[in-house]
Coordinates of C-alpha atoms in Angstrom, one line a residue:
Chain A
X832 CA -26.3 37.5 -142.7
X833 CA -24.2 40.5 -143.6
X834 CA -23.2 41.8 -140.4
X835 CA -20.5 44.1 -141.2
X836 CA -23.0 45.5 -143.6
X837 CA -26.1 45.5 -141.0
X838 CA -24.1 47.2 -138.4
X839 CA -22.7 49.8 -140.8
X840 CA -26.2 50.4 -142.1
X841 CA -27.2 50.6 -138.0
X842 CA -24.6 53.3 -137.2
X843 CA -25.7 55.2 -140.1
X844 CA -29.0 55.5 -139.1
X845 CA -28.0 56.3 -135.5
X846 CA -25.4 58.7 -136.5
X847 CA -27.8 60.8 -138.7
X848 CA -30.3 61.0 -136.1
X849 CA -27.5 62.2 -133.7
X850 CA -26.0 64.6 -136.1
X851 CA -29.4 66.7 -135.9
X852 CA -29.7 66.7 -132.4
X853 CA -31.2 70.2 -132.7
X854 CA -34.0 68.6 -134.4
X855 CA -34.3 65.0 -132.9
X856 CA -33.4 65.5 -129.2
X857 CA -33.4 68.9 -127.7
X858 CA -37.0 69.7 -129.2
X859 CA -38.8 66.4 -127.2
X860 CA -36.7 67.6 -123.9
X861 CA -37.8 71.6 -124.3
X862 CA -41.5 70.5 -125.0
X863 CA -41.2 68.3 -121.8
X864 CA -39.9 71.1 -119.5
X865 CA -42.5 73.3 -120.6
X866 CA -45.2 70.9 -119.9
X867 CA -43.7 70.5 -116.5
X868 CA -43.7 74.2 -115.9
X869 CA -47.2 74.9 -117.5
X870 CA -48.9 71.8 -116.5
X871 CA -47.0 70.9 -113.7
X872 CA -46.3 73.7 -111.6
X873 CA -49.6 76.0 -112.9
X874 CA -52.3 73.3 -112.8
X875 CA -50.6 70.7 -110.5
X876 CA -51.1 72.2 -107.6
X877 CA -55.0 72.6 -108.1
X878 CA -55.5 68.9 -109.4
X879 CA -53.5 67.5 -106.2
X880 CA -52.1 64.1 -105.8
X881 CA -53.3 61.2 -108.2
X882 CA -53.2 57.8 -106.9
X883 CA -51.0 59.2 -104.2
X884 CA -48.5 61.0 -106.5
X885 CA -48.1 64.4 -107.2
X886 CA -49.4 65.5 -110.2
X887 CA -46.0 66.8 -111.6
X888 CA -44.4 63.4 -111.3
X889 CA -47.5 61.5 -112.5
X890 CA -47.5 63.3 -116.0
X891 CA -43.7 62.4 -116.3
X892 CA -43.9 58.8 -117.7
X893 CA -46.9 59.6 -120.3
X894 CA -44.8 62.4 -121.3
X895 CA -42.0 60.2 -121.7
X896 CA -43.7 57.5 -123.8
X897 CA -45.3 60.3 -125.8
X898 CA -41.8 61.2 -127.0
X899 CA -40.7 57.7 -127.3
X900 CA -43.7 57.0 -129.9
X901 CA -43.5 60.4 -131.9
X902 CA -39.5 60.1 -132.2
X903 CA -39.0 56.5 -133.2
X904 CA -42.0 56.8 -135.5
X905 CA -40.5 60.0 -137.1
X906 CA -37.1 58.6 -137.2
X907 CA -37.9 55.5 -139.3
X908 CA -40.6 57.0 -141.5
X909 CA -38.5 60.5 -142.6
X910 CA -35.2 58.5 -142.9
X911 CA -36.6 56.1 -145.3
X912 CA -39.0 58.5 -147.1
X913 CA -36.1 60.9 -147.4
X914 CA -33.7 58.0 -148.9
X915 CA -36.8 57.2 -151.6
X916 CA -37.6 60.7 -152.3
X917 CA -33.6 62.0 -152.8
X918 CA -33.1 58.4 -154.7
X919 CA -29.9 57.4 -152.5
X920 CA -32.0 54.3 -151.3
X921 CA -30.7 52.6 -154.4
X922 CA -27.2 53.1 -153.0
X923 CA -28.2 50.9 -150.2
X924 CA -30.4 48.6 -152.3
X925 CA -27.6 47.5 -154.8
X926 CA -25.5 46.1 -151.6
X927 CA -25.6 42.8 -150.6
X928 CA -27.6 43.8 -147.5
X929 CA -31.1 41.7 -147.4
X930 CA -34.4 43.6 -147.4
X931 CA -35.0 42.2 -144.2
X932 CA -31.5 43.5 -142.6
X933 CA -32.2 47.4 -144.1
X934 CA -35.6 47.2 -142.8
X935 CA -34.5 46.2 -139.0
X936 CA -31.8 48.9 -139.6
X937 CA -34.8 51.5 -139.9
X938 CA -36.5 50.0 -137.2
X939 CA -33.5 50.1 -134.9
X940 CA -32.3 53.6 -135.7
X941 CA -35.9 54.6 -134.8
X942 CA -36.1 52.4 -131.4
X943 CA -32.8 53.9 -130.4
X944 CA -33.8 57.6 -131.0
X945 CA -37.1 56.6 -129.2
X946 CA -35.5 54.9 -126.2
X947 CA -32.9 58.0 -125.9
X948 CA -36.0 60.5 -125.9
X949 CA -37.8 58.7 -123.5
X950 CA -34.7 58.1 -121.0
X951 CA -33.7 61.9 -121.5
X952 CA -37.3 62.8 -120.6
X953 CA -37.3 60.7 -117.4
X954 CA -34.1 61.9 -116.6
X955 CA -35.5 65.4 -116.5
X956 CA -38.4 64.3 -114.2
X957 CA -35.7 62.7 -111.6
X958 CA -34.8 66.1 -111.9
X959 CA -36.9 68.4 -111.4
X960 CA -39.5 66.3 -109.7
X961 CA -39.5 64.1 -107.0
X962 CA -40.1 61.0 -108.9
X963 CA -37.9 58.1 -108.3
X964 CA -37.5 54.5 -110.7
X965 CA -39.9 51.7 -109.3
X966 CA -39.0 49.2 -111.7
X967 CA -36.0 50.3 -113.9
X968 CA -35.5 47.3 -115.9
X969 CA -39.4 47.3 -116.7
X970 CA -39.0 50.4 -117.8
X971 CA -36.3 49.9 -120.0
X972 CA -38.2 47.1 -121.4
X973 CA -41.3 49.1 -122.2
X974 CA -39.3 52.1 -123.7
X975 CA -37.1 49.7 -125.8
X976 CA -40.6 47.6 -126.8
X977 CA -42.9 50.8 -127.9
X978 CA -39.9 52.5 -129.3
X979 CA -39.4 49.4 -131.7
X980 CA -43.2 49.1 -132.6
X981 CA -43.3 52.7 -133.4
X982 CA -39.9 52.3 -135.3
X983 CA -41.5 49.5 -137.3
X984 CA -45.0 51.7 -137.8
X985 CA -42.6 54.6 -139.0
X986 CA -41.2 52.0 -141.6
X987 CA -44.7 51.2 -142.8
X988 CA -45.5 54.6 -143.2
X989 CA -42.2 55.3 -144.8
X990 CA -42.9 52.8 -147.5
X991 CA -46.5 53.7 -148.4
X992 CA -45.6 57.5 -148.0
X993 CA -45.7 59.7 -151.3
X994 CA -45.6 63.0 -149.6
X995 CA -44.3 64.4 -146.5
X996 CA -47.8 65.3 -145.7
X997 CA -48.6 61.4 -145.5
X998 CA -46.1 61.1 -142.6
X999 CA -47.2 64.2 -140.7
X1000 CA -50.8 63.7 -140.9
X1001 CA -50.8 60.3 -139.3
X1002 CA -49.0 62.3 -136.1
X1003 CA -51.3 64.8 -136.5
X1004 CA -54.7 63.1 -136.7
X1005 CA -53.9 59.9 -135.3
X1006 CA -50.9 59.4 -133.2
X1007 CA -51.1 62.6 -131.0
X1008 CA -54.7 62.3 -130.3
X1009 CA -54.4 58.6 -129.2
X1010 CA -51.5 59.9 -127.0
X1011 CA -53.5 62.5 -125.3
X1012 CA -56.3 60.2 -124.8
X1013 CA -54.4 57.6 -123.7
X1014 CA -53.9 59.1 -120.5
X1015 CA -50.9 61.3 -120.7
X1016 CA -52.2 63.8 -118.4
X1017 CA -54.8 62.1 -116.4
X1018 CA -55.8 58.5 -115.0
X1019 CA -58.5 57.0 -117.0
X1020 CA -60.2 56.4 -113.6
X1021 CA -61.2 59.8 -113.2
X1022 CA -63.2 59.5 -116.4
X1023 CA -67.0 58.9 -116.6
X1024 CA -67.4 55.0 -117.1
X1025 CA -68.4 55.5 -120.7
X1026 CA -65.1 57.0 -121.6
X1027 CA -63.1 54.8 -119.7
X1028 CA -64.2 52.0 -121.5
X1029 CA -63.6 53.6 -124.8
X1030 CA -60.1 54.7 -123.5
X1031 CA -59.3 50.5 -123.2
X1032 CA -59.4 50.4 -126.7
X1033 CA -56.6 52.9 -127.4
X1034 CA -53.5 50.5 -127.6
X1035 CA -51.4 53.4 -126.5
X1036 CA -53.0 53.7 -123.2
X1037 CA -51.6 50.5 -122.4
X1038 CA -47.9 51.7 -123.4
X1039 CA -48.3 54.7 -121.2
X1040 CA -49.9 52.4 -118.3
X1041 CA -47.1 50.3 -118.3
X1042 CA -44.4 53.0 -118.4
X1043 CA -46.0 54.6 -115.5
X1044 CA -46.3 51.4 -113.3
X1045 CA -42.5 51.0 -114.2
X1046 CA -41.6 54.7 -113.0
X1047 CA -44.1 55.3 -110.4
X1048 CA -45.6 52.0 -109.1
X1049 CA -49.2 52.9 -110.2
X1050 CA -51.2 51.4 -112.6
X1051 CA -55.0 51.8 -113.9
X1052 CA -55.0 48.3 -115.3
X1053 CA -52.4 45.2 -115.5
X1054 CA -48.7 46.2 -116.3
X1055 CA -48.4 42.9 -117.8
X1056 CA -51.4 43.0 -120.1
X1057 CA -49.7 46.5 -121.2
X1058 CA -46.9 44.6 -121.9
X1059 CA -48.1 42.1 -124.1
X1060 CA -50.1 44.9 -125.8
X1061 CA -46.8 46.7 -126.5
X1062 CA -45.0 43.5 -127.6
X1063 CA -48.1 42.4 -130.0
X1064 CA -47.9 46.0 -131.6
X1065 CA -44.2 45.7 -132.1
X1066 CA -44.2 42.0 -133.9
X1067 CA -47.3 43.2 -136.0
X1068 CA -45.5 46.2 -137.7
X1069 CA -42.4 44.4 -137.6
X1070 CA -43.9 41.8 -139.7
X1071 CA -45.9 43.8 -141.8
X1072 CA -43.1 46.2 -142.5
X1073 CA -40.6 44.0 -143.0
X1074 CA -42.5 41.6 -145.6
X1075 CA -43.4 44.4 -147.6
X1076 CA -39.8 46.0 -147.5
X1077 CA -38.3 42.6 -148.3
X1078 CA -41.0 42.0 -151.2
X1079 CA -39.6 45.6 -152.2
X1080 CA -43.3 47.0 -152.3
X1081 CA -42.9 50.6 -153.4
X1082 CA -39.2 50.5 -153.0
X1083 CA -38.4 48.6 -156.3
X1084 CA -40.0 49.1 -160.1
Chain B
X249 CA -14.7 29.9 -167.9
X250 CA -17.9 31.4 -165.9
X251 CA -18.8 34.5 -167.4
X252 CA -19.0 37.8 -165.9
X253 CA -22.5 38.4 -166.8
X254 CA -24.9 35.7 -168.6
X255 CA -28.5 37.0 -169.4
X256 CA -31.0 34.7 -170.8
X257 CA -34.7 35.4 -171.9
X258 CA -34.8 38.3 -169.8
X259 CA -38.3 40.1 -169.7
X260 CA -39.9 43.0 -167.5
X261 CA -43.1 44.2 -167.6
X262 CA -43.8 47.3 -165.0
X263 CA -46.8 47.0 -163.0
X264 CA -48.4 49.9 -165.4
X265 CA -48.2 47.1 -168.4
X266 CA -45.0 48.5 -170.1
X267 CA -43.3 45.9 -171.7
X268 CA -39.6 47.3 -171.2
X269 CA -37.8 44.1 -172.0
X270 CA -38.8 41.5 -174.4
X271 CA -36.6 38.6 -174.0
X272 CA -33.0 39.7 -173.7
X273 CA -29.9 37.1 -174.2
X274 CA -26.6 38.1 -173.3
X275 CA -23.4 36.8 -172.2
X276 CA -20.4 39.3 -171.1
X277 CA -16.9 37.3 -170.8
X278 CA -14.8 38.4 -167.7
X279 CA -12.5 41.4 -168.3
X280 CA -14.4 42.6 -171.4
X281 CA -15.7 46.2 -172.3
X282 CA -19.0 45.8 -173.1
X283 CA -21.5 48.7 -174.3
X284 CA -25.1 48.4 -174.3
X285 CA -26.1 51.1 -176.9
X286 CA -29.3 52.4 -177.3
X287 CA -31.9 55.3 -177.5
X288 CA -33.6 56.6 -174.3
X289 CA -36.4 54.1 -173.3
X290 CA -35.0 50.9 -175.1
X291 CA -34.1 49.0 -172.0
X292 CA -30.9 49.6 -170.9
X293 CA -31.5 50.7 -167.8
X294 CA -33.9 48.5 -167.1
X295 CA -31.4 45.6 -167.8
X296 CA -28.9 47.3 -165.4
X297 CA -31.4 47.8 -162.8
X298 CA -32.5 43.9 -162.6
X299 CA -29.0 42.8 -162.6
X300 CA -28.1 45.2 -159.8
X301 CA -31.0 44.4 -157.6
X302 CA -33.0 47.5 -158.3
X303 CA -35.7 46.5 -160.6
X304 CA -37.8 43.2 -160.2
X305 CA -37.7 40.5 -162.7
X306 CA -40.8 39.3 -164.6
X307 CA -39.4 36.8 -166.3
X308 CA -35.7 34.7 -167.4
X309 CA -32.5 35.0 -165.3
X310 CA -29.4 36.5 -164.9
X311 CA -26.2 35.4 -163.4
X312 CA -23.1 37.6 -162.1
X313 CA -20.1 35.5 -162.1
X314 CA -22.2 32.7 -161.8
X315 CA -24.3 33.6 -159.1
X316 CA -28.3 34.1 -159.4
X317 CA -28.9 37.7 -159.0
X318 CA -32.2 36.9 -157.1
X319 CA -31.2 33.5 -155.4
X320 CA -27.9 34.1 -154.2
X321 CA -28.2 38.1 -154.3
X322 CA -25.3 38.6 -151.8
X323 CA -22.3 36.9 -153.9
X324 CA -23.8 38.5 -157.1
X325 CA -23.8 42.2 -155.7
X326 CA -20.5 41.8 -154.2
X327 CA -19.0 41.4 -157.9
X328 CA -20.9 44.6 -159.0
X329 CA -19.9 48.3 -158.5
X330 CA -22.7 50.6 -159.9
X331 CA -22.3 54.2 -161.1
X332 CA -26.1 55.3 -162.0
X333 CA -27.2 57.6 -164.2
X334 CA -28.5 59.8 -161.6
X335 CA -26.5 61.7 -159.4
X336 CA -28.2 61.2 -156.1
X337 CA -26.8 60.9 -152.8
X338 CA -26.7 60.7 -149.0
X339 CA -26.6 64.1 -148.4
X340 CA -26.2 63.5 -144.4
X341 CA -22.8 62.9 -144.5
X342 CA -19.4 64.1 -146.2
X343 CA -18.0 62.1 -149.3
X344 CA -14.9 60.6 -147.2
X345 CA -18.1 59.0 -145.0
X346 CA -20.1 58.1 -147.9
X347 CA -17.1 55.9 -149.2
X348 CA -16.6 54.5 -145.9
X349 CA -20.3 53.5 -145.8
X350 CA -20.8 52.2 -149.0
X351 CA -17.6 49.7 -148.1
X352 CA -19.2 48.8 -145.3
X353 CA -22.4 47.8 -146.3
X354 CA -20.5 45.8 -148.9
X355 CA -18.9 43.9 -145.7
X356 CA -15.6 45.7 -146.1
X357 CA -13.4 45.8 -143.1
X358 CA -12.7 49.2 -141.9
X359 CA -9.1 48.8 -142.2
X360 CA -9.3 48.4 -146.0
X361 CA -12.4 50.3 -146.7
X362 CA -10.3 53.2 -145.1
X363 CA -7.5 52.4 -147.6
X364 CA -9.5 52.1 -150.8
X365 CA -11.3 55.5 -150.0
X366 CA -8.1 57.5 -149.8
X367 CA -6.5 55.6 -152.9
X368 CA -10.0 56.2 -154.9
X369 CA -10.2 60.0 -153.6
X370 CA -6.9 60.6 -154.6
X371 CA -7.3 58.6 -158.0
X372 CA -10.0 60.7 -158.7
X373 CA -8.5 63.9 -157.8
X374 CA -11.0 64.6 -154.5
X375 CA -9.0 64.1 -151.7
X376 CA -8.9 67.9 -151.2
X377 CA -12.6 67.5 -150.9
X378 CA -13.0 64.8 -148.7
X379 CA -14.9 66.5 -145.7
X380 CA -17.2 68.4 -148.2
X381 CA -21.2 67.2 -148.8
X382 CA -21.9 65.9 -152.1
X383 CA -23.8 68.9 -152.7
X384 CA -21.0 71.1 -152.2
X385 CA -19.1 69.3 -155.0
X386 CA -19.4 70.7 -158.8
X387 CA -21.3 68.4 -161.4
X388 CA -17.9 66.8 -162.9
X389 CA -16.7 66.0 -159.2
X390 CA -19.8 64.4 -158.2
X391 CA -19.8 62.4 -161.4
X392 CA -16.0 61.2 -160.6
X393 CA -17.1 61.0 -156.9
X394 CA -20.1 58.6 -158.0
X395 CA -17.3 56.1 -160.0
X396 CA -14.9 56.4 -157.2
X397 CA -17.6 55.2 -154.8
X398 CA -18.8 52.3 -157.2
X399 CA -15.4 50.9 -156.9
X400 CA -14.7 51.2 -153.3
X401 CA -15.5 47.7 -152.2
X402 CA -13.1 46.6 -155.4
X403 CA -15.8 44.9 -157.7
X404 CA -14.6 42.6 -160.4
X405 CA -17.5 44.1 -162.4
X406 CA -18.1 47.9 -163.2
X407 CA -21.5 49.1 -164.4
X408 CA -21.8 52.5 -165.7
X409 CA -25.3 53.8 -166.6
X410 CA -24.9 56.6 -169.0
X411 CA -21.4 57.8 -167.2
X412 CA -20.7 61.0 -169.3
X413 CA -24.4 62.3 -170.1
X414 CA -24.1 65.8 -169.5
X415 CA -20.8 66.2 -168.5
X416 CA -18.2 68.2 -170.7
X417 CA -15.7 66.8 -173.4
X418 CA -12.5 67.4 -171.0
X419 CA -14.2 65.0 -168.3
X420 CA -15.7 62.7 -171.0
X421 CA -12.0 62.2 -172.3
X422 CA -10.4 61.9 -169.1
X423 CA -13.3 59.3 -167.9
X424 CA -12.8 57.4 -171.0
X425 CA -8.7 57.0 -170.2
X426 CA -9.6 55.9 -166.5
X427 CA -12.2 53.4 -167.6
X428 CA -9.6 52.2 -170.4
X429 CA -7.0 51.8 -167.7
X430 CA -9.6 49.9 -164.9
X431 CA -10.5 47.5 -167.9
X432 CA -6.6 46.8 -168.8
X433 CA -6.0 45.9 -165.2
X434 CA -8.9 43.4 -165.5
X435 CA -11.9 44.9 -164.7
X436 CA -15.1 43.9 -166.5
X437 CA -16.9 47.2 -167.6
X438 CA -20.4 47.2 -168.9
X439 CA -21.5 50.5 -170.3
X440 CA -24.9 51.8 -171.3
X441 CA -24.5 55.1 -173.6
X442 CA -26.7 56.6 -176.4
X443 CA -23.1 58.2 -177.3
X444 CA -22.2 56.1 -180.4
X445 CA -18.9 57.7 -180.6
X446 CA -18.6 56.4 -176.9
X447 CA -19.1 52.8 -177.8
X448 CA -17.3 52.7 -180.8
X449 CA -14.1 54.2 -179.0
X450 CA -14.8 52.2 -175.6
X451 CA -16.1 49.0 -176.3
X452 CA -15.0 45.6 -177.5
X453 CA -18.2 44.5 -178.2
X454 CA -21.5 46.2 -178.2
X455 CA -25.1 45.3 -178.2
X456 CA -27.5 47.4 -179.7
X457 CA -31.1 47.7 -177.9
X458 CA -33.9 49.1 -179.2
X459 CA -37.7 48.7 -177.7
X460 CA -36.8 46.0 -175.1
X461 CA -34.9 43.8 -177.7
X462 CA -31.2 43.3 -178.7
X463 CA -31.3 43.9 -182.4
X464 CA -27.4 43.3 -182.8
X465 CA -24.5 42.5 -181.2
X466 CA -20.8 42.1 -182.0
X467 CA -17.6 44.4 -182.0
X468 CA -18.1 47.8 -183.7
X469 CA -15.8 46.6 -186.5
X470 CA -17.9 43.5 -187.1
X471 CA -21.1 45.2 -186.9
X472 CA -20.5 47.7 -189.4
X473 CA -18.4 45.5 -191.7
X474 CA -21.5 44.1 -193.1
X475 CA -22.9 47.6 -194.1
X476 CA -21.1 48.2 -197.0
X477 CA -21.6 51.9 -196.6
X478 CA -17.5 52.4 -196.9
X479 CA -16.5 54.3 -199.6
X480 CA -15.7 57.9 -200.9
X481 CA -17.9 61.0 -201.6
X482 CA -16.6 63.7 -204.4
X483 CA -18.5 66.9 -205.3
X484 CA -17.5 67.1 -208.8
X485 CA -18.1 69.4 -211.9
X486 CA -18.7 68.2 -215.8
X487 CA -20.5 64.9 -214.8
X488 CA -21.1 62.9 -218.3
X489 CA -21.8 59.3 -219.7
X490 CA -18.3 58.9 -220.3
X491 CA -17.2 59.1 -216.6
X492 CA -20.3 56.5 -215.9
X493 CA -18.7 54.3 -217.8
X494 CA -15.3 54.8 -216.4
X495 CA -16.3 53.4 -213.0
X496 CA -17.4 50.3 -214.6
X497 CA -16.9 47.5 -211.9
X498 CA -17.8 50.1 -208.7
X499 CA -21.2 50.9 -207.6
X500 CA -21.7 54.3 -207.3
X501 CA -24.9 56.9 -207.7
X502 CA -24.7 60.6 -208.6
X503 CA -27.1 63.3 -207.5
X504 CA -26.5 67.0 -207.7
X505 CA -23.0 67.2 -208.1
X506 CA -22.2 64.5 -205.8
X507 CA -20.7 61.6 -206.6
X508 CA -20.8 58.4 -204.0
X509 CA -18.8 55.5 -204.8
X510 CA -19.2 52.6 -202.9
X511 CA -15.7 50.3 -202.0
X512 CA -13.9 48.4 -199.4
X513 CA -10.7 50.2 -198.1
X514 CA -11.3 53.5 -200.3
X515 CA -8.2 55.3 -199.2
X516 CA -6.5 52.8 -201.4
X517 CA -8.7 53.3 -204.1
X518 CA -8.8 57.2 -204.3
X519 CA -6.3 57.7 -206.6
X520 CA -7.4 55.1 -209.1
X521 CA -11.2 56.6 -209.0
X522 CA -10.2 60.1 -209.5
X523 CA -8.2 59.0 -212.5
X524 CA -10.7 57.3 -214.1
X525 CA -13.1 60.4 -213.8
X526 CA -10.8 63.1 -214.6
X527 CA -9.4 61.3 -217.6
X528 CA -13.7 61.6 -218.8
X529 CA -13.5 65.4 -218.4
X530 CA -14.8 65.5 -215.0
X531 CA -13.3 68.1 -212.3
X532 CA -13.1 66.9 -208.7
X533 CA -13.6 69.7 -206.3
X534 CA -13.9 67.9 -203.2
X535 CA -13.2 64.5 -201.8
X536 CA -14.4 62.7 -198.5
X537 CA -13.5 59.3 -197.3
X538 CA -16.5 57.6 -195.7
X539 CA -16.6 54.6 -193.3
X540 CA -19.5 53.2 -192.1
X541 CA -20.5 53.7 -188.5
X542 CA -22.7 52.3 -185.8
X543 CA -24.9 54.9 -186.5
X544 CA -25.4 53.9 -190.3
X545 CA -25.8 50.7 -188.8
X546 CA -28.5 51.4 -186.0
X547 CA -30.5 53.8 -188.4
X548 CA -30.6 50.6 -190.9
X549 CA -31.4 48.4 -188.1
X550 CA -34.3 50.6 -186.6
X551 CA -35.1 53.0 -189.2
X552 CA -34.6 55.9 -187.0
X553 CA -31.5 57.6 -185.3
X554 CA -30.6 57.3 -181.7
X555 CA -31.5 60.7 -180.3
X556 CA -35.0 60.1 -181.9

């Protein structure tokens, strides 16, 4: 393994998003504060408690997971696509880094950005609500595993993407609907039986459910099943993304 | 001794079905200044792409310092520095950071990377711009930066794909000087170009590539020596049969007041030939010595000019 090369590349990925903090960190935090104020303060008092948790605290883990998913995905997809589009990916491909190392670097960059954004949202929640962390280690695992899964999904989309629209299309028409229907703002136990059953087919529901259990100690279904689904998604996306990248699919002529 | 680059029966068919390389064989010894000469689309960039890991091989093999570029890609790539044809850079970072990052990707320690970065930025006259982003550099500076960056991990082999395309004459000559110096210091330099003058001036050996095949290879002087185009061109007045007879022993042709005489070492024969034809009553208005060039060679081999 080219460990110096690998860590240099991971460092490059981290520096890229940290230097663009006004695009990669601040917007997520600002949106979260708005959600807390608009949904939590104005609607929360009318909705009341859910499973014994005040509404404002109840939505925080879902908002955190929404940030993890969108940020991890956007980071690796945008970083790879930009390098392809501007043709500076060649500067990395000619080095003694293997395709596997480069793909892991992109995924790790996405996972760290997702983790950081998720953790900051939880921090905002801790500061603005009465929330406390019930299972902090498990929460960290969920943030990291889901960040990794969507960092890998972003890599996959970055490989296939031909335009910026391809990347944004998936966020608008796939990720965001699944996140919102995954119980960010409600418990699926509040839904009619048919819709509750349909929600159980949404993998993002399990990720939100797992983090909600880790933070608030309440869950609509088993947190361990949630962890299994999250790890499975991470493994699946990583295997496909790394395999395609290592083969040079849409990367090398 | 292990050659710097050894290419055997290299073929490349792109996914669209275009056969870019049709079985190339090439050996570049360590320390040589080697040129790949050919028109656009001949297969030069594909050959470089395969050697550096940017293009996948269809068939054949490429070894760099004895390391197969596919199976032993890490060892092979450590020996190569590439200055690509396109000036495309990671636009997030200052050029100093880009040098450090590139060295890091090659596994160079931070301390050595810092020394190499400072030295190369200084050598290429970019020390004052080290905190500038690539987009803030002029075209010439970008080209210098690109070559500096290709050397940051101190490779034995420097590959330059059309390094002087689009640069002004002054920079072109400065780059030639610098490349010659690098070669004199022991680096193997492989250059692709479609500037014949560049190949003639810099390269110890050149391979002429056209339509994915190497059609000639050797030193520029060897390649043109078999051309039999050396001689002189004279503009004359009063051409007559006696003058034609006076040139017995020489191969020549005459058209519209222009006499072309073919001979080796024309400088030594000039006076004799002028004496012979003036004795026959012919007036010589203008004289020009002609030597065969790689361009003549290229046209003879391919039937077209290098820019066609």
